[in-house]
mmCIF file of C-alpha atoms in Angstrom:
data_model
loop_
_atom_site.group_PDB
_atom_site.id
_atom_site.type_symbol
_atom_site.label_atom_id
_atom_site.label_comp_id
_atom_site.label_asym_id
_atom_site.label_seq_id
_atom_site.Cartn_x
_atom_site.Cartn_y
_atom_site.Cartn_z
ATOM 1 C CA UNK C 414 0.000 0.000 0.000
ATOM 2 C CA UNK C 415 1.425 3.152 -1.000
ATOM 3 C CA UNK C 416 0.971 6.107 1.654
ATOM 4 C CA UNK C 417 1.091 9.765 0.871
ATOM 5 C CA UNK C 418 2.098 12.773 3.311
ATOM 6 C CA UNK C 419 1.554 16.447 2.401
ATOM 7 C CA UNK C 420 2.767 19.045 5.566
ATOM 8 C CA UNK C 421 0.140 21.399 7.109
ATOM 9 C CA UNK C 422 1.218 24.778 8.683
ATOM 10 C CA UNK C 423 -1.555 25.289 10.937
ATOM 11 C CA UNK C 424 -2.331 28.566 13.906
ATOM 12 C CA UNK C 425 -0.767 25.434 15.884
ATOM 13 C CA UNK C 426 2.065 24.561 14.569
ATOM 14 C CA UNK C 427 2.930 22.189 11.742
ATOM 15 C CA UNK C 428 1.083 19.532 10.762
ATOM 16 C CA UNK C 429 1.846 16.016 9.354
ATOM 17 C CA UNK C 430 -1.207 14.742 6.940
ATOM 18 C CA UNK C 431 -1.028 11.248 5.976
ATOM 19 C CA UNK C 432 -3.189 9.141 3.531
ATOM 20 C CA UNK C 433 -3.288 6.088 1.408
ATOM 21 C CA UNK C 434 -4.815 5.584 -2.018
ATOM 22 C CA UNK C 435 -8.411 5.089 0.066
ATOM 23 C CA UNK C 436 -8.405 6.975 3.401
ATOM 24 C CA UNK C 437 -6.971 9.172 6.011
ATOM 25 C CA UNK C 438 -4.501 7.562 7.966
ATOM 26 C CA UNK C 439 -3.350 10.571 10.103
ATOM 27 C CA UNK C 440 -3.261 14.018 11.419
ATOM 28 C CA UNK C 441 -0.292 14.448 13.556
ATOM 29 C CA UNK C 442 1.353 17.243 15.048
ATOM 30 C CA UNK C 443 4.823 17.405 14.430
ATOM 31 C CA UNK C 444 6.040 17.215 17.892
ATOM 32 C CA UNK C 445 3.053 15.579 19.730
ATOM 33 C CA UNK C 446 3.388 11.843 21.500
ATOM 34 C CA UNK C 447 2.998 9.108 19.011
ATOM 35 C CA UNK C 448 3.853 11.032 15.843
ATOM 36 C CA UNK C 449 3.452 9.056 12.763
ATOM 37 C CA UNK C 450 2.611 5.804 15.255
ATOM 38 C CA UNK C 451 1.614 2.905 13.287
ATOM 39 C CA UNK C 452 2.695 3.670 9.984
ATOM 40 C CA UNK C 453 3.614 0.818 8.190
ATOM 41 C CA UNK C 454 6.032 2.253 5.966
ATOM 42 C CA UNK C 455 7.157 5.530 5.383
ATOM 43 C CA UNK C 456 5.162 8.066 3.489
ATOM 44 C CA UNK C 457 5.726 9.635 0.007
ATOM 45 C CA UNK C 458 6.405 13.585 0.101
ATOM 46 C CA UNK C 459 3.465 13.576 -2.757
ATOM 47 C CA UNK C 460 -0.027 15.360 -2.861
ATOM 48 C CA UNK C 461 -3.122 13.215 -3.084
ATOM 49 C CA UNK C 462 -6.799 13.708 -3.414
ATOM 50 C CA UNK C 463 -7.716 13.033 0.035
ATOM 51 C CA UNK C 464 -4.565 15.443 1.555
ATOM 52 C CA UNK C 465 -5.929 17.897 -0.716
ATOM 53 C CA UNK C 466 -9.400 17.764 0.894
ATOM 54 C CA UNK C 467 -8.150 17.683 4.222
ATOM 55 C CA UNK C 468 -6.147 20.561 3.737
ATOM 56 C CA UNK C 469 -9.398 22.498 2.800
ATOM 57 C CA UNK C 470 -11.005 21.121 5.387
ATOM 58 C CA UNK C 471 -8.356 22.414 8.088
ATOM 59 C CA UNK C 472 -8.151 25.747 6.368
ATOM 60 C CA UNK C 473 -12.216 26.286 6.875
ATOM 61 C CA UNK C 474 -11.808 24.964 10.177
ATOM 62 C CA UNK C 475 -8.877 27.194 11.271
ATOM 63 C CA UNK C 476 -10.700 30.295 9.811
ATOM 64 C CA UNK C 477 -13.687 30.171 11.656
ATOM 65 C CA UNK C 478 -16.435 27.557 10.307
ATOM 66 C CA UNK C 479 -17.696 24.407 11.554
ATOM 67 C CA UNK C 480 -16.651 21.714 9.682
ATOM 68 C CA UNK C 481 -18.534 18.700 8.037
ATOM 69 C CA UNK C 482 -16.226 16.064 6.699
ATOM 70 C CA UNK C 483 -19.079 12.677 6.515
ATOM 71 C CA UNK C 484 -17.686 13.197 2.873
ATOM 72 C CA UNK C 485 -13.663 12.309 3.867
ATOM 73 C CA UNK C 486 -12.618 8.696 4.041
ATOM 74 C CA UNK C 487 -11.183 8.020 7.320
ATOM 75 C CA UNK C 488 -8.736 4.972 7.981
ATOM 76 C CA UNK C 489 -7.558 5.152 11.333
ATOM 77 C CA UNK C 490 -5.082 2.310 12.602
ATOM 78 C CA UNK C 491 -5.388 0.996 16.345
ATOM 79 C CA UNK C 492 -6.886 -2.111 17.852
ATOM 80 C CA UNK C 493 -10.511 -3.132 17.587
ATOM 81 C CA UNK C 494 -11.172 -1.351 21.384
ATOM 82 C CA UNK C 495 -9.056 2.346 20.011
ATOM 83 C CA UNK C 496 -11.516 2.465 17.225
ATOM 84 C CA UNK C 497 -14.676 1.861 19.049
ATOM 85 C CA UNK C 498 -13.491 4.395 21.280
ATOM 86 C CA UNK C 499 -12.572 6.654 17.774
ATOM 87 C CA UNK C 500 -16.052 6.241 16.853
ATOM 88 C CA UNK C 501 -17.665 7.503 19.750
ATOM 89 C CA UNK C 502 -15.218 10.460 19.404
ATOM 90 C CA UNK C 503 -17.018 11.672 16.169
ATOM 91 C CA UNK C 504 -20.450 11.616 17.833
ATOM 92 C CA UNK C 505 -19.148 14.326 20.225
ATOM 93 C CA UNK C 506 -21.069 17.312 18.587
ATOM 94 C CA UNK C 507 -18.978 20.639 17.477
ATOM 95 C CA UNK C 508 -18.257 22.985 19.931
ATOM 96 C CA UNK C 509 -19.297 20.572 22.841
ATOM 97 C CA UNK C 510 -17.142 18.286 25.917
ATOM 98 C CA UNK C 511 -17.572 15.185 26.830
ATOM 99 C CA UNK C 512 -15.880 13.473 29.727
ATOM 100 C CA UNK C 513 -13.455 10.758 29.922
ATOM 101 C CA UNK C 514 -15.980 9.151 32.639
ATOM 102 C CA UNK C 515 -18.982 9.732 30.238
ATOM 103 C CA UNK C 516 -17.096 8.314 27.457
ATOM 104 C CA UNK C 517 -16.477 5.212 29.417
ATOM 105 C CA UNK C 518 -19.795 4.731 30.231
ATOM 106 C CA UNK C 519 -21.426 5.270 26.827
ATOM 107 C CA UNK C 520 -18.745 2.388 25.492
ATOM 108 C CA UNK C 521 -19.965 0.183 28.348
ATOM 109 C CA UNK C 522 -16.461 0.216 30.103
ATOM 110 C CA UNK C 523 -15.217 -0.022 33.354
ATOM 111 C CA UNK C 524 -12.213 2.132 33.064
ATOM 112 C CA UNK C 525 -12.014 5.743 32.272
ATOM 113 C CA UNK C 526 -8.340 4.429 32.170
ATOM 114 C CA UNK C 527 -8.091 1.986 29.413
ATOM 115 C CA UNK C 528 -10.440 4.869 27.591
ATOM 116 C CA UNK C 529 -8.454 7.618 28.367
ATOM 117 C CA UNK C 530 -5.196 5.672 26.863
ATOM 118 C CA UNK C 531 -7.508 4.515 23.569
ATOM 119 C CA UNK C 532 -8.031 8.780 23.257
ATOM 120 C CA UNK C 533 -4.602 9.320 23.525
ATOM 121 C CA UNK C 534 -3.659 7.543 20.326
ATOM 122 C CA UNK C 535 -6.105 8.764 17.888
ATOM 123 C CA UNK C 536 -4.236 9.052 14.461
ATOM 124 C CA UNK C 537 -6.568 11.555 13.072
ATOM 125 C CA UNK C 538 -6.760 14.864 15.803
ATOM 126 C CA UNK C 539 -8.838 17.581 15.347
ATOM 127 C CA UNK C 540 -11.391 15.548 12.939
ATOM 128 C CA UNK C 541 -11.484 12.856 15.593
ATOM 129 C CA UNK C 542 -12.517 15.438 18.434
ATOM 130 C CA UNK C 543 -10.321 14.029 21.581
ATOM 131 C CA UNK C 544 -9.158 17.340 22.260
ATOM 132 C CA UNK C 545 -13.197 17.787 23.522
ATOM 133 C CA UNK C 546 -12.960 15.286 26.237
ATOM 134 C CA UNK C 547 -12.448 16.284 29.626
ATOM 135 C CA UNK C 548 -11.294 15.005 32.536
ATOM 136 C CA UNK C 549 -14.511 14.520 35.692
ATOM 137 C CA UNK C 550 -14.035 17.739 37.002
ATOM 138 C CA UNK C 551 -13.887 19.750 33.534
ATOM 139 C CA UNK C 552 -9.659 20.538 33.800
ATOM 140 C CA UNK C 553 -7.796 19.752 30.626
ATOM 141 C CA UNK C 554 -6.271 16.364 30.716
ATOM 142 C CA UNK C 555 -4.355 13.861 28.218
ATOM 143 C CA UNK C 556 -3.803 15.887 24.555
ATOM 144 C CA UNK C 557 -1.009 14.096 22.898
ATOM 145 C CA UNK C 558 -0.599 17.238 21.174
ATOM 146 C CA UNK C 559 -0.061 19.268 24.157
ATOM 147 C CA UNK C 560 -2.724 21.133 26.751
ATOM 148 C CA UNK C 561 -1.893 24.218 25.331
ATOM 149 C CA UNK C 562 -3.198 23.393 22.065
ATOM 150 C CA UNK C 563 -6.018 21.568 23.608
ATOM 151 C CA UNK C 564 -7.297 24.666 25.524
ATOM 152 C CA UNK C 565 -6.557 26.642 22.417
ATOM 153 C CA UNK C 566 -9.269 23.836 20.118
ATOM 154 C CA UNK C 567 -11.968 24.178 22.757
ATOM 155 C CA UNK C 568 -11.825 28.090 22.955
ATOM 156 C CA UNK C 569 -11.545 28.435 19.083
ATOM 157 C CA UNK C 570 -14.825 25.971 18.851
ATOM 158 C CA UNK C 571 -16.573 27.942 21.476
ATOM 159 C CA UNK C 572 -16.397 31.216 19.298
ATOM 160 C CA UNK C 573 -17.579 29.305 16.181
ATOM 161 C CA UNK C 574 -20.054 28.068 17.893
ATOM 162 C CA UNK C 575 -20.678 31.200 19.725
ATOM 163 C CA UNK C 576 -20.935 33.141 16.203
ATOM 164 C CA UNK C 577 -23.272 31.096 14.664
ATOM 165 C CA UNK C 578 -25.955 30.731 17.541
#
């Protein structure tokens, strides 16, 4: 399987889009934990349908709109568990938290824990919302990509959302 990779500069630093010839395989900042985890093989510096949508899809996003991508093909890698977990993620409506206890419960599991970890290493941030989940008391908790960029997601949705109500 041939993968492609196409660098975002984002308000948040730069971004690492990956694809294959089907689906999105990841959005990765550059210096965030698990960078590039689970890549088979190593990407071709090449553009690609799919990076080309994401990258409109990240430049809406970044100037202000809500974004609908149902349309973008999304291939996330992780174990059977990570992408039920992934799933629930993009139920989590725009502009809205969620937290990592709620989360557990609507997957029917006992640990926040093991969910928690799952969130940690989704592939595809920002259009696989874990930066909206919280930790039981509201704080900002576990963003691979840093809590700095976390708070900075939540408060950029809140305007958008803010705007448009």
């Amino acid at each position: 399987m041939t993968l492609y990779k196409q660098v975002y500069t984002s308000p948040l630093g730069k971004l690492s889009l990956v694809a294959s010839d089907t689906a999105l395989r990841g959005i990765w900042f550059e210096d965030q934990k698990y960078f590039e985890r689970g890549l088979e093989k190593r990407p071709l510096l090449e553009t690609h349908p799919i990076l080309e949508e994401t990258k409109r899809l990240l430049d809406r996003y970044f100037q202000g709109e809500a974004i609908v991508y149902t349309d973008l093909p999304l291939s996330p890698l992780g174990t059977p568990f990570q992408q039920k977990v992934w799933s629930v993620l993009l139920m989590i409506p725009f502009g809205e938290v969620i937290t990592y206890g709620d989360l557990a419960k609507e997957l029917d599991c006992a640990s926040a824990q093991a969910v928690g970890n799952a969130v940690g290493k989704n592939p595809i941030s920002l259009l696989i919302p874990c930066h909206r989940v919280l930790s039981r008391d509201g704080k900002l908790i576990g963003y691979a990509g840093g809590l700095d960029r976390k708070s900075w997601l939540l408060n950029h949705e809140a305007q958008i959302k803010e705007k448009s109500c």
